[in-house]
């Protein structure tokens, strides 16, 4: 009875064997056990017997593998649908939090650019220079203070990039004379130059990335907080010009102190953005869900699309993993990568604004208000400032009223140099003084 069942099973197994598998089996037998396959050792040797045993087991395994029926592997569409929804929510969370940090970083540097220009202009304009040698000292002190504003921006750039020392090309000359912890802490570690090809491949594969905080961990002495220490020197200058009564008028002092507080707020905000990433639990969960979705996707598509499953899966994986990689890339907007904020450009802009403000003394009223080329009532009148002092105040006010009624068509005429047709009440063919109200 047992032999009959076994024979039935063997017969059923052989029925599933294709002609190609039988031919492959016959070819293997002819190759391994035919007379053409000879061995240098004798048949009764132990080595020869071992080889024959191995060949026999190999043939049996190949025969069993050829007789196996192909079992389709499908994933129910509901599984991939649920995973797709979860992946969508996860990537939305990842992208929104990363982009929010990126925009907050941009707002911090935009705020710093505006306050640096306003702070520099206030100090340069409202701090008077006394007579004699004291005036020269006042001028040098103002210039040094403006340099501290530039130094604050550059020091903040290096701080958010985990570069805690002062021995950098754009920072050494600005703060090398200041007594700070960073000056006495040592020098930055010189890293070997990475070949461009390997650096490009590393950026693509996201492997072998160095720890950006390694410089902080290697420090042997306290590093301090260089931007905060620079604010201390700036506060000391404001205290000095307040005490010697060179900051005038006295009502400017609250505004100056407010600008200094804004610099401190910028420092705190940048530090918060830098040290508050997305929790690691969210990062791991989002990565796992994304990869599970990408791996199970082809098993759902294969019975619907056939060989087109391969390019479809590749495209879907590229898009899904691409959004996840973008979230990782822009989460820290202060790095050196191409997608990070151009902090060097922002610092250069601040330095340029400060240099422009300090390029000439504070302007006096008579230098521009009563200049011969000044046209106070343009575009109503092209006469210079020397014409209006001989007229009455009422005539000046009437001209101002006329300018309010005629500025728009007059400016259109001057900019386009074409007559405005089909517009009631407007006449720009003659002088701007003859233009009627719109």
PDB file of N, CA and C in Angstrom, residues 219-255:
ATOM      1  N   UNK A 219      37.221  69.177  21.747  1.00  0.00           N
ATOM      2  CA  UNK A 219      37.794  70.337  22.441  1.00  0.00           C
ATOM      3  C   UNK A 219      38.289  69.948  23.826  1.00  0.00           C
ATOM      4  N   UNK A 220      39.466  70.423  24.183  1.00  0.00           N
ATOM      5  CA  UNK A 220      40.068  70.145  25.484  1.00  0.00           C
ATOM      6  C   UNK A 220      39.790  71.249  26.493  1.00  0.00           C
ATOM      7  N   UNK A 221      39.392  72.425  26.019  1.00  0.00           N
ATOM      8  CA  UNK A 221      39.125  73.569  26.891  1.00  0.00           C
ATOM      9  C   UNK A 221      37.723  74.096  26.626  1.00  0.00           C
ATOM     10  N   UNK A 222      37.203  74.907  27.552  1.00  0.00           N
ATOM     11  CA  UNK A 222      35.865  75.486  27.316  1.00  0.00           C
ATOM     12  C   UNK A 222      35.852  76.338  26.055  1.00  0.00           C
ATOM     13  N   UNK A 223      34.804  76.166  25.256  1.00  0.00           N
ATOM     14  CA  UNK A 223      34.694  76.874  23.992  1.00  0.00           C
ATOM     15  C   UNK A 223      33.940  78.186  24.111  1.00  0.00           C
ATOM     16  N   UNK A 224      33.141  78.333  25.151  1.00  0.00           N
ATOM     17  CA  UNK A 224      32.374  79.549  25.334  1.00  0.00           C
ATOM     18  C   UNK A 224      31.275  79.692  24.289  1.00  0.00           C
ATOM     19  N   UNK A 225      30.818  80.906  24.130  1.00  0.00           N
ATOM     20  CA  UNK A 225      29.783  81.234  23.149  1.00  0.00           C
ATOM     21  C   UNK A 225      30.208  82.540  22.491  1.00  0.00           C
ATOM     22  N   UNK A 226      30.889  82.437  21.359  1.00  0.00           N
ATOM     23  CA  UNK A 226      31.519  83.597  20.747  1.00  0.00           C
ATOM     24  C   UNK A 226      30.522  84.692  20.371  1.00  0.00           C
ATOM     25  N   UNK A 227      29.381  84.408  19.724  1.00  0.00           N
ATOM     26  CA  UNK A 227      28.440  85.499  19.431  1.00  0.00           C
ATOM     27  C   UNK A 227      27.945  86.209  20.681  1.00  0.00           C
ATOM     28  N   UNK A 228      27.720  85.458  21.753  1.00  0.00           N
ATOM     29  CA  UNK A 228      27.269  86.085  22.998  1.00  0.00           C
ATOM     30  C   UNK A 228      28.355  86.967  23.598  1.00  0.00           C
ATOM     31  N   UNK A 229      29.594  86.545  23.511  1.00  0.00           N
ATOM     32  CA  UNK A 229      30.696  87.358  24.025  1.00  0.00           C
ATOM     33  C   UNK A 229      30.867  88.629  23.197  1.00  0.00           C
ATOM     34  N   UNK A 230      30.633  88.548  21.896  1.00  0.00           N
ATOM     35  CA  UNK A 230      30.697  89.749  21.056  1.00  0.00           C
ATOM     36  C   UNK A 230      29.606  90.728  21.457  1.00  0.00           C
ATOM     37  N   UNK A 231      28.420  90.235  21.791  1.00  0.00           N
ATOM     38  CA  UNK A 231      27.350  91.113  22.269  1.00  0.00           C
ATOM     39  C   UNK A 231      27.761  91.835  23.547  1.00  0.00           C
ATOM     40  N   UNK A 232      28.553  91.172  24.383  1.00  0.00           N
ATOM     41  CA  UNK A 232      29.048  91.830  25.591  1.00  0.00           C
ATOM     42  C   UNK A 232      29.937  93.020  25.263  1.00  0.00           C
ATOM     43  N   UNK A 233      30.816  92.884  24.280  1.00  0.00           N
ATOM     44  CA  UNK A 233      31.658  94.008  23.867  1.00  0.00           C
ATOM     45  C   UNK A 233      30.823  95.123  23.232  1.00  0.00           C
ATOM     46  N   UNK A 234      29.791  94.771  22.478  1.00  0.00           N
ATOM     47  CA  UNK A 234      28.916  95.786  21.901  1.00  0.00           C
ATOM     48  C   UNK A 234      28.165  96.548  22.985  1.00  0.00           C
ATOM     49  N   UNK A 235      27.701  95.842  23.985  1.00  0.00           N
ATOM     50  CA  UNK A 235      27.018  96.495  25.111  1.00  0.00           C
ATOM     51  C   UNK A 235      27.950  97.428  25.852  1.00  0.00           C
ATOM     52  N   UNK A 236      29.220  97.039  25.970  1.00  0.00           N
ATOM     53  CA  UNK A 236      30.192  97.896  26.640  1.00  0.00           C
ATOM     54  C   UNK A 236      30.386  99.207  25.881  1.00  0.00           C
ATOM     55  N   UNK A 237      30.388  99.163  24.551  1.00  0.00           N
ATOM     56  CA  UNK A 237      30.536 100.399  23.770  1.00  0.00           C
ATOM     57  C   UNK A 237      29.327 101.310  23.962  1.00  0.00           C
ATOM     58  N   UNK A 238      28.135 100.725  23.968  1.00  0.00           N
ATOM     59  CA  UNK A 238      26.934 101.544  24.160  1.00  0.00           C
ATOM     60  C   UNK A 238      26.952 102.199  25.531  1.00  0.00           C
ATOM     61  N   UNK A 239      27.420 101.481  26.526  1.00  0.00           N
ATOM     62  CA  UNK A 239      27.530 102.063  27.861  1.00  0.00           C
ATOM     63  C   UNK A 239      28.513 103.235  27.865  1.00  0.00           C
ATOM     64  N   UNK A 240      29.595 103.107  27.108  1.00  0.00           N
ATOM     65  CA  UNK A 240      30.603 104.162  27.057  1.00  0.00           C
ATOM     66  C   UNK A 240      30.066 105.420  26.388  1.00  0.00           C
ATOM     67  N   UNK A 241      29.430 105.292  25.231  1.00  0.00           N
ATOM     68  CA  UNK A 241      28.938 106.479  24.539  1.00  0.00           C
ATOM     69  C   UNK A 241      27.745 107.091  25.267  1.00  0.00           C
ATOM     70  N   UNK A 242      27.056 106.316  26.067  1.00  0.00           N
ATOM     71  CA  UNK A 242      25.986 106.891  26.885  1.00  0.00           C
ATOM     72  C   UNK A 242      26.570 107.693  28.039  1.00  0.00           C
ATOM     73  N   UNK A 243      27.655 107.172  28.619  1.00  0.00           N
ATOM     74  CA  UNK A 243      28.268 107.855  29.757  1.00  0.00           C
ATOM     75  C   UNK A 243      28.952 109.159  29.352  1.00  0.00           C
ATOM     76  N   UNK A 244      29.619 109.185  28.196  1.00  0.00           N
ATOM     77  CA  UNK A 244      30.305 110.417  27.788  1.00  0.00           C
ATOM     78  C   UNK A 244      29.415 111.353  26.954  1.00  0.00           C
ATOM     79  N   UNK A 245      28.145 111.025  26.863  1.00  0.00           N
ATOM     80  CA  UNK A 245      27.140 111.895  26.230  1.00  0.00           C
ATOM     81  C   UNK A 245      27.444 112.151  24.761  1.00  0.00           C
ATOM     82  N   UNK A 246      27.999 111.159  24.072  1.00  0.00           N
ATOM     83  CA  UNK A 246      28.202 111.292  22.624  1.00  0.00           C
ATOM     84  C   UNK A 246      27.073 110.655  21.821  1.00  0.00           C
ATOM     85  N   UNK A 247      26.213 109.907  22.479  1.00  0.00           N
ATOM     86  CA  UNK A 247      25.035 109.341  21.810  1.00  0.00           C
ATOM     87  C   UNK A 247      23.873 110.299  22.013  1.00  0.00           C
ATOM     88  N   UNK A 248      23.491 111.008  20.962  1.00  0.00           N
ATOM     89  CA  UNK A 248      22.462 112.026  21.057  1.00  0.00           C
ATOM     90  C   UNK A 248      21.427 111.836  19.944  1.00  0.00           C
ATOM     91  N   UNK A 249      20.185 112.190  20.240  1.00  0.00           N
ATOM     92  CA  UNK A 249      19.645 112.630  21.534  1.00  0.00           C
ATOM     93  C   UNK A 249      19.462 111.444  22.491  1.00  0.00           C
ATOM     94  N   UNK A 250      19.113 111.768  23.723  1.00  0.00           N
ATOM     95  CA  UNK A 250      18.970 110.727  24.739  1.00  0.00           C
ATOM     96  C   UNK A 250      17.827 109.774  24.417  1.00  0.00           C
ATOM     97  N   UNK A 251      16.847 110.230  23.623  1.00  0.00           N
ATOM     98  CA  UNK A 251      15.738 109.354  23.270  1.00  0.00           C
ATOM     99  C   UNK A 251      16.120 108.208  22.354  1.00  0.00           C
ATOM    100  N   UNK A 252      17.318 108.253  21.785  1.00  0.00           N
ATOM    101  CA  UNK A 252      17.780 107.165  20.916  1.00  0.00           C
ATOM    102  C   UNK A 252      18.238 105.964  21.726  1.00  0.00           C
ATOM    103  N   UNK A 253      18.586 106.180  22.992  1.00  0.00           N
ATOM    104  CA  UNK A 253      19.164 105.099  23.807  1.00  0.00           C
ATOM    105  C   UNK A 253      18.223 103.900  23.918  1.00  0.00           C
ATOM    106  N   UNK A 254      16.923 104.053  24.186  1.00  0.00           N
ATOM    107  CA  UNK A 254      16.045 102.866  24.238  1.00  0.00           C
ATOM    108  C   UNK A 254      16.010 102.091  22.925  1.00  0.00           C
ATOM    109  N   UNK A 255      16.033 102.817  21.799  1.00  0.00           N
ATOM    110  CA  UNK A 255      16.052 102.125  20.519  1.00  0.00           C
ATOM    111  C   UNK A 255      17.331 101.338  20.300  1.00  0.00           C
TER     112      UNK A 255
END
